[in-house]
Amino acid sequence: MVIQKVMVIGAGQMGAGIAQVCAGSGFDVLLHDMNEEAMQKGLENIEKRLGRNVEKGKISAEVKSATMKGLSPSSELKDVATCDLVIEAVIENMDVKAKVFRELDHYAPKHAILASNTSSLPITEIAATTDRPEQVIGMHFMNPVPIMKLVEIIRGLQTSDETYEAIKVMTNKLSKTPVEVKDFPGFVSNRILVPMINEAIYTVYEGVASPEDVDQVMKLGMNHPMGPLTLADFIGLDTCLYIMEVLHEGFGDSKYRPCPLLRQYVKAGWLGKKSGRGFYQYS
Ligand code: NAD
């Protein structure tokens, strides 16, 4: 199967990054968001990032304009009718994703593959909301998408070999490295990473150390490029909480219980970098 045109759904930090990488690799991209303002902001962020890369001499002005030319905003989900692949990157919530996939199944051409960038939700369950479960797959990009090389490819119970192969080829065309993983809560990346972040939050909650000191310990002592609390702010504390809830429910094991401080921050609207405040403050 040949993929030429891609719709990315959700123009937040992940969706905008995915759209940028797809357009930069020569694909025609429609960027859709239910929120017009978020869509415009997503496109502006892409243009700003590319502009900075031109200033730093990482890409030419021609590459920037070719990438921007490959990107078109879409305000209607039914624009998907002309696409071969959809990559969904809306918020990490099963009800929201299920609704999007039901609509996509209705509007997307029969041959189209429907991929989700979910961080932790079961691909098998997302696939079951459609009449084409064999064409549904997980394509889990890492943040920031233009920089990080890994894409976890998650096969649902019914994902076909043909779908898997097409997505593996596509991932390579995006100059990313695909790693195949089974459909288990948190897959590999977040099953390991997010409980570590949750434990870092517990150390702050229990007064063992300040966020700055926890981050210092992990940077200087464990050679992590970024401390876990800085990383949590960067991922989004709401996303971290969703993932812990998925792990807690999926494995039924109390070792995955979300830290009360994480819940409190999310309730306060302290979602990390994207809201201006998390464990740190951002201007
Ligand atoms: P975000 O909050 O930055 O963006 C989500 C976007 O989706 C918003 O612009 C919102 O308006 C839009 N949206 C919500 N419901 C929609 C709908 N029904 N139709 C169309 N648009 C809708 O979130 P994000 O951090 O970009 O995360 C998106 C997805 O990527 C989540 O599933 C998340 O788990 C996953 N993910 C996140 C990270 C990370 O580090 N943040 C990493 C890998 C994967």
Short mmCIF file of C-alpha atoms and ligand atoms in Angstrom, two decimals:
data_model
loop_
_atom_site.label_atom_id
_atom_site.label_comp_id
_atom_site.label_asym_id
_atom_site.label_seq_id
_atom_site.Cartn_x
_atom_site.Cartn_y
_atom_site.Cartn_z
CA MET A 1 0.00 0.00 0.00
CA VAL A 2 1.29 3.48 -0.91
CA ILE A 3 0.79 6.29 1.59
CA GLN A 4 0.77 9.78 0.08
CA LYS A 5 -1.68 11.86 2.04
CA VAL A 6 -1.91 11.94 5.84
CA MET A 7 -4.38 13.54 8.22
CA VAL A 8 -3.04 14.37 11.68
CA ILE A 9 -5.77 14.89 14.26
CA GLY A 10 -5.01 17.14 17.22
CA ALA A 11 -2.68 20.12 16.70
CA GLY A 12 -1.25 20.09 20.24
CA GLN A 13 2.38 19.50 21.07
CA MET A 14 2.45 15.98 19.58
CA GLY A 15 0.11 16.46 16.62
CA ALA A 16 1.91 19.59 15.42
CA GLY A 17 5.27 17.79 15.69
CA ILE A 18 3.97 14.75 13.79
CA ALA A 19 2.47 16.98 11.06
CA GLN A 20 5.79 18.84 10.75
CA VAL A 21 7.79 15.62 10.38
CA CYS A 22 5.35 14.13 7.84
CA ALA A 23 5.30 17.31 5.71
CA GLY A 24 9.09 17.61 6.02
CA SER A 25 9.39 14.06 4.63
CA GLY A 26 7.37 14.91 1.52
CA PHE A 27 3.87 13.76 2.52
CA ASP A 28 0.77 15.88 1.92
CA VAL A 29 -0.59 16.65 5.36
CA LEU A 30 -3.97 17.85 6.62
CA LEU A 31 -3.79 19.09 10.21
CA HIS A 32 -7.15 18.89 11.95
CA ASP A 33 -8.18 20.10 15.40
CA MET A 34 -11.67 20.57 16.83
CA ASN A 35 -10.46 23.86 18.24
CA GLU A 36 -9.71 26.46 15.53
CA GLU A 37 -7.43 28.43 17.84
CA ALA A 38 -5.39 25.30 18.72
CA MET A 39 -5.03 24.51 15.02
CA GLN A 40 -3.72 28.00 14.21
CA LYS A 41 -1.37 27.82 17.20
CA GLY A 42 -0.13 24.41 16.04
CA LEU A 43 0.67 25.78 12.57
CA GLU A 44 2.35 28.87 14.07
CA ASN A 45 4.49 26.66 16.30
CA ILE A 46 5.62 24.60 13.31
CA GLU A 47 6.54 27.76 11.39
CA LYS A 48 8.45 29.14 14.40
CA ARG A 49 10.37 25.89 14.91
CA LEU A 50 11.30 25.70 11.23
CA GLY A 51 12.31 29.38 11.31
CA ARG A 52 14.67 28.71 14.22
CA ASN A 53 16.17 25.78 12.29
CA VAL A 54 16.79 28.06 9.29
CA GLU A 55 18.47 30.65 11.58
CA LYS A 56 20.71 27.96 13.06
CA GLY A 57 21.59 26.73 9.56
CA LYS A 58 20.06 23.28 10.20
CA ILE A 59 17.72 23.53 7.20
CA SER A 60 17.48 25.85 4.19
CA ALA A 61 14.74 28.43 3.66
CA GLU A 62 13.59 26.26 0.71
CA VAL A 63 13.08 23.24 2.98
CA LYS A 64 11.09 25.42 5.38
CA SER A 65 8.79 26.71 2.64
CA ALA A 66 8.38 23.22 1.07
CA THR A 67 7.39 21.84 4.50
CA MET A 68 4.89 24.65 5.12
CA LYS A 69 3.48 24.13 1.61
CA GLY A 70 2.85 20.46 2.37
CA LEU A 71 0.69 21.41 5.37
CA SER A 72 -2.97 22.43 5.14
CA PRO A 73 -5.36 23.15 7.97
CA SER A 74 -8.60 21.16 8.11
CA SER A 75 -11.58 22.19 10.18
CA GLU A 76 -13.77 19.19 9.26
CA LEU A 77 -13.02 15.59 10.12
CA LYS A 78 -14.71 14.51 6.89
CA ASP A 79 -11.75 16.02 4.95
CA VAL A 80 -10.16 12.63 5.75
CA ALA A 81 -11.97 11.24 2.67
CA THR A 82 -8.85 11.96 0.56
CA CYS A 83 -6.27 10.48 2.97
CA ASP A 84 -4.40 7.15 3.03
CA LEU A 85 -3.32 7.37 6.67
CA VAL A 86 -4.63 9.08 9.77
CA ILE A 87 -2.47 9.70 12.82
CA GLU A 88 -4.64 10.62 15.80
CA ALA A 89 -3.06 12.73 18.56
CA VAL A 90 -6.03 14.07 20.55
CA ILE A 91 -6.07 14.01 24.36
CA GLU A 92 -5.31 10.76 26.21
CA ASN A 93 -8.88 9.73 26.96
CA MET A 94 -10.53 6.55 25.70
CA ASP A 95 -14.02 8.04 25.29
CA VAL A 96 -12.67 10.93 23.21
CA LYS A 97 -10.47 8.66 21.08
CA ALA A 98 -13.29 6.12 20.60
CA LYS A 99 -15.59 8.86 19.28
CA VAL A 100 -12.89 10.12 16.89
CA PHE A 101 -12.20 6.59 15.58
CA ARG A 102 -15.91 5.84 15.04
CA GLU A 103 -16.21 9.01 12.96
CA LEU A 104 -12.97 8.30 11.10
CA ASP A 105 -14.17 4.81 10.22
CA HIS A 106 -17.23 6.43 8.67
CA TYR A 107 -15.45 9.15 6.66
CA ALA A 108 -12.04 7.64 5.77
CA PRO A 109 -11.62 5.69 2.50
CA LYS A 110 -11.85 1.91 2.89
CA HIS A 111 -8.10 1.41 2.27
CA ALA A 112 -6.98 4.00 4.86
CA ILE A 113 -4.97 2.99 7.91
CA LEU A 114 -6.03 4.55 11.22
CA ALA A 115 -3.12 5.02 13.63
CA SER A 116 -3.18 6.34 17.20
CA ASN A 117 -0.35 8.16 18.94
CA THR A 118 -1.77 7.07 22.30
CA SER A 119 0.81 6.88 25.09
CA SER A 120 -0.85 3.99 26.88
CA LEU A 121 -4.43 3.17 25.86
CA PRO A 122 -5.14 -0.32 24.40
CA ILE A 123 -4.95 -0.32 20.59
CA THR A 124 -7.18 -3.42 20.55
CA GLU A 125 -9.95 -1.47 22.30
CA ILE A 126 -9.55 1.57 20.02
CA ALA A 127 -9.63 -0.78 16.99
CA ALA A 128 -12.82 -2.45 18.23
CA THR A 129 -14.71 0.85 17.86
CA THR A 130 -14.25 0.55 14.07
CA ASP A 131 -15.29 -1.93 11.38
CA ARG A 132 -11.66 -2.18 10.22
CA PRO A 133 -9.71 -3.41 13.28
CA GLU A 134 -7.09 -5.00 11.02
CA GLN A 135 -6.22 -1.49 9.74
CA VAL A 136 -5.83 0.10 13.18
CA ILE A 137 -2.38 0.36 14.77
CA GLY A 138 -0.45 2.32 17.40
CA MET A 139 2.22 4.74 16.21
CA HIS A 140 3.70 6.15 19.39
CA PHE A 141 6.01 9.08 18.65
CA MET A 142 8.23 10.60 21.34
CA ASN A 143 8.30 14.23 22.43
CA PRO A 144 9.67 16.46 20.86
CA VAL A 145 8.68 14.65 17.67
CA PRO A 146 11.06 16.43 15.25
CA ILE A 147 14.05 15.46 17.40
CA MET A 148 13.33 12.04 18.92
CA LYS A 149 14.16 9.02 16.73
CA LEU A 150 11.94 6.33 18.26
CA VAL A 151 8.43 5.34 17.18
CA GLU A 152 6.90 2.42 19.11
CA ILE A 153 4.67 0.48 16.72
CA ILE A 154 1.90 -1.25 18.63
CA ARG A 155 0.00 -4.09 17.06
CA GLY A 156 -3.54 -4.62 18.35
CA LEU A 157 -4.93 -8.14 18.54
CA GLN A 158 -6.38 -7.88 15.04
CA THR A 159 -3.81 -5.61 13.32
CA SER A 160 -2.87 -7.23 9.97
CA ASP A 161 0.68 -7.91 8.80
CA GLU A 162 0.01 -5.65 5.81
CA THR A 163 -0.89 -2.71 8.05
CA TYR A 164 2.16 -3.32 10.22
CA GLU A 165 4.49 -3.45 7.20
CA ALA A 166 3.01 -0.26 5.69
CA ILE A 167 3.52 1.62 8.97
CA LYS A 168 7.04 0.29 9.40
CA VAL A 169 7.93 1.54 5.89
CA MET A 170 6.23 4.90 6.60
CA THR A 171 8.17 5.28 9.89
CA ASN A 172 11.46 4.70 8.09
CA LYS A 173 10.48 7.32 5.48
CA LEU A 174 10.05 9.79 8.36
CA SER A 175 13.71 9.02 9.28
CA LYS A 176 12.55 7.44 12.55
CA THR A 177 13.36 4.03 14.01
CA PRO A 178 10.36 1.72 14.49
CA VAL A 179 10.31 -0.75 17.40
CA GLU A 180 7.51 -3.33 17.47
CA VAL A 181 5.80 -3.86 20.82
CA LYS A 182 2.76 -5.81 22.01
CA ASP A 183 -0.47 -4.19 23.13
CA PHE A 184 0.09 -4.12 26.92
CA PRO A 185 -0.66 -1.16 29.24
CA GLY A 186 1.95 1.58 28.77
CA PHE A 187 3.64 -0.50 26.02
CA VAL A 188 7.40 -0.48 26.81
CA SER A 189 8.35 3.21 27.00
CA ASN A 190 5.70 4.47 29.40
CA ARG A 191 5.50 1.31 31.50
CA ILE A 192 9.07 2.07 32.52
CA LEU A 193 9.23 5.88 32.30
CA VAL A 194 5.99 7.09 33.91
CA PRO A 195 6.18 4.99 37.13
CA MET A 196 9.69 6.47 37.55
CA ILE A 197 8.23 9.99 37.16
CA ASN A 198 5.42 9.08 39.61
CA GLU A 199 8.03 7.90 42.13
CA ALA A 200 9.92 11.19 41.70
CA ILE A 201 6.65 13.03 42.50
CA TYR A 202 6.24 10.83 45.61
CA THR A 203 9.69 11.89 46.83
CA VAL A 204 8.58 15.53 46.60
CA TYR A 205 5.16 14.72 48.17
CA GLU A 206 6.84 12.95 51.10
CA GLY A 207 9.25 15.86 51.60
CA VAL A 208 12.35 13.81 50.80
CA ALA A 209 13.72 16.50 48.47
CA SER A 210 12.68 19.54 46.41
CA PRO A 211 11.84 19.17 42.68
CA GLU A 212 15.15 20.84 41.82
CA ASP A 213 17.11 18.41 43.99
CA VAL A 214 15.27 15.34 42.70
CA ASP A 215 16.10 16.44 39.15
CA GLN A 216 19.76 17.11 40.10
CA VAL A 217 20.12 13.61 41.59
CA MET A 218 18.84 11.96 38.42
CA LYS A 219 20.87 14.20 36.08
CA LEU A 220 24.20 14.12 37.87
CA GLY A 221 23.88 10.72 39.50
CA MET A 222 22.18 8.68 36.78
CA ASN A 223 23.30 10.62 33.73
CA HIS A 224 19.73 11.42 32.66
CA PRO A 225 19.78 14.36 30.22
CA MET A 226 16.75 15.87 31.96
CA GLY A 227 15.39 15.35 35.50
CA PRO A 228 12.10 13.39 35.85
CA LEU A 229 10.10 16.40 37.11
CA THR A 230 11.29 18.65 34.29
CA LEU A 231 10.39 15.82 31.92
CA ALA A 232 6.94 15.45 33.56
CA ASP A 233 6.29 19.17 33.02
CA PHE A 234 7.38 18.76 29.44
CA ILE A 235 5.15 15.71 28.78
CA GLY A 236 2.16 17.35 30.53
CA LEU A 237 1.05 16.36 34.03
CA ASP A 238 -2.45 15.49 32.77
CA THR A 239 -0.91 13.02 30.31
CA CYS A 240 1.28 11.54 33.09
CA LEU A 241 -1.80 11.09 35.29
CA TYR A 242 -3.81 9.42 32.51
CA ILE A 243 -0.95 7.00 31.90
CA MET A 244 -0.64 6.08 35.60
CA GLU A 245 -4.40 5.48 35.71
CA VAL A 246 -4.19 3.22 32.66
CA LEU A 247 -1.33 1.23 34.24
CA HIS A 248 -3.13 1.04 37.61
CA GLU A 249 -6.36 -0.19 36.05
CA GLY A 250 -4.72 -2.33 33.35
CA PHE A 251 -2.46 -4.33 35.70
CA GLY A 252 -4.69 -4.06 38.81
CA ASP A 253 -1.50 -3.59 40.83
CA SER A 254 -1.26 -0.96 43.60
CA LYS A 255 2.38 -0.27 42.72
CA TYR A 256 1.01 1.86 39.87
CA ARG A 257 -1.20 4.14 42.04
CA PRO A 258 -0.86 7.80 40.95
CA CYS A 259 0.72 10.09 43.55
CA PRO A 260 -1.91 12.34 45.25
CA LEU A 261 0.29 15.37 44.51
CA LEU A 262 0.08 14.62 40.78
CA ARG A 263 -3.73 14.47 41.01
CA GLN A 264 -3.79 17.74 42.95
CA TYR A 265 -1.62 19.59 40.42
CA VAL A 266 -3.79 18.39 37.53
CA LYS A 267 -6.95 19.47 39.40
CA ALA A 268 -5.37 22.91 39.91
CA GLY A 269 -4.72 23.19 36.18
CA TRP A 270 -0.96 22.99 36.75
CA LEU A 271 -0.29 20.84 33.72
CA GLY A 272 3.38 21.69 33.21
CA LYS A 273 5.01 23.72 30.47
CA LYS A 274 1.87 23.94 28.31
CA SER A 275 -0.15 25.68 31.06
CA GLY A 276 2.75 27.82 32.36
CA ARG A 277 3.07 25.99 35.67
CA GLY A 278 3.82 22.48 36.86
CA PHE A 279 6.71 21.53 39.13
CA TYR A 280 8.38 24.62 37.69
CA GLN A 281 7.06 27.97 36.42
CA TYR A 282 7.31 28.99 32.76
CA SER A 283 6.92 32.47 31.37
P1 NAD B 1 -2.26 18.39 23.79
O1 NAD B 1 -3.19 18.64 24.91
O2 NAD B 1 -1.05 19.24 23.61
O3 NAD B 1 -3.06 18.41 22.38
C1 NAD B 1 -4.28 17.72 22.16
C2 NAD B 1 -5.02 18.44 21.04
O4 NAD B 1 -6.15 17.63 20.65
C3 NAD B 1 -5.60 19.83 21.46
O5 NAD B 1 -5.18 20.80 20.52
C4 NAD B 1 -7.12 19.62 21.40
O6 NAD B 1 -7.82 20.78 20.96
C5 NAD B 1 -7.24 18.50 20.38
N1 NAD B 1 -8.46 17.69 20.50
C6 NAD B 1 -9.03 17.22 21.64
N2 NAD B 1 -10.13 16.49 21.33
C7 NAD B 1 -10.23 16.51 19.96
C8 NAD B 1 -11.15 15.93 19.04
N3 NAD B 1 -12.18 15.20 19.45
N4 NAD B 1 -10.96 16.15 17.71
C9 NAD B 1 -9.93 16.93 17.27
N5 NAD B 1 -9.02 17.50 18.11
C10 NAD B 1 -9.17 17.28 19.44
O7 NAD B 1 -1.83 16.83 23.94
P2 NAD B 1 -0.48 16.11 23.45
O8 NAD B 1 0.55 16.19 24.52
O9 NAD B 1 -0.16 16.57 22.06
O10 NAD B 1 -0.95 14.58 23.41
C11 NAD B 1 -1.74 14.07 22.36
C12 NAD B 1 -1.66 12.54 22.35
O11 NAD B 1 -0.28 12.15 22.21
C13 NAD B 1 -2.15 11.87 23.64
O12 NAD B 1 -2.76 10.65 23.31
C14 NAD B 1 -0.86 11.63 24.40
O13 NAD B 1 -0.96 10.59 25.32
C15 NAD B 1 0.08 11.27 23.26
N6 NAD B 1 1.51 11.45 23.54
C16 NAD B 1 1.92 12.53 24.27
C17 NAD B 1 3.28 12.69 24.53
C18 NAD B 1 3.77 13.87 25.31
O14 NAD B 1 4.96 13.90 25.69
N7 NAD B 1 2.95 14.88 25.54
C19 NAD B 1 4.22 11.76 24.02
C20 NAD B 1 3.75 10.70 23.24
C21 NAD B 1 2.39 10.55 23.02
#
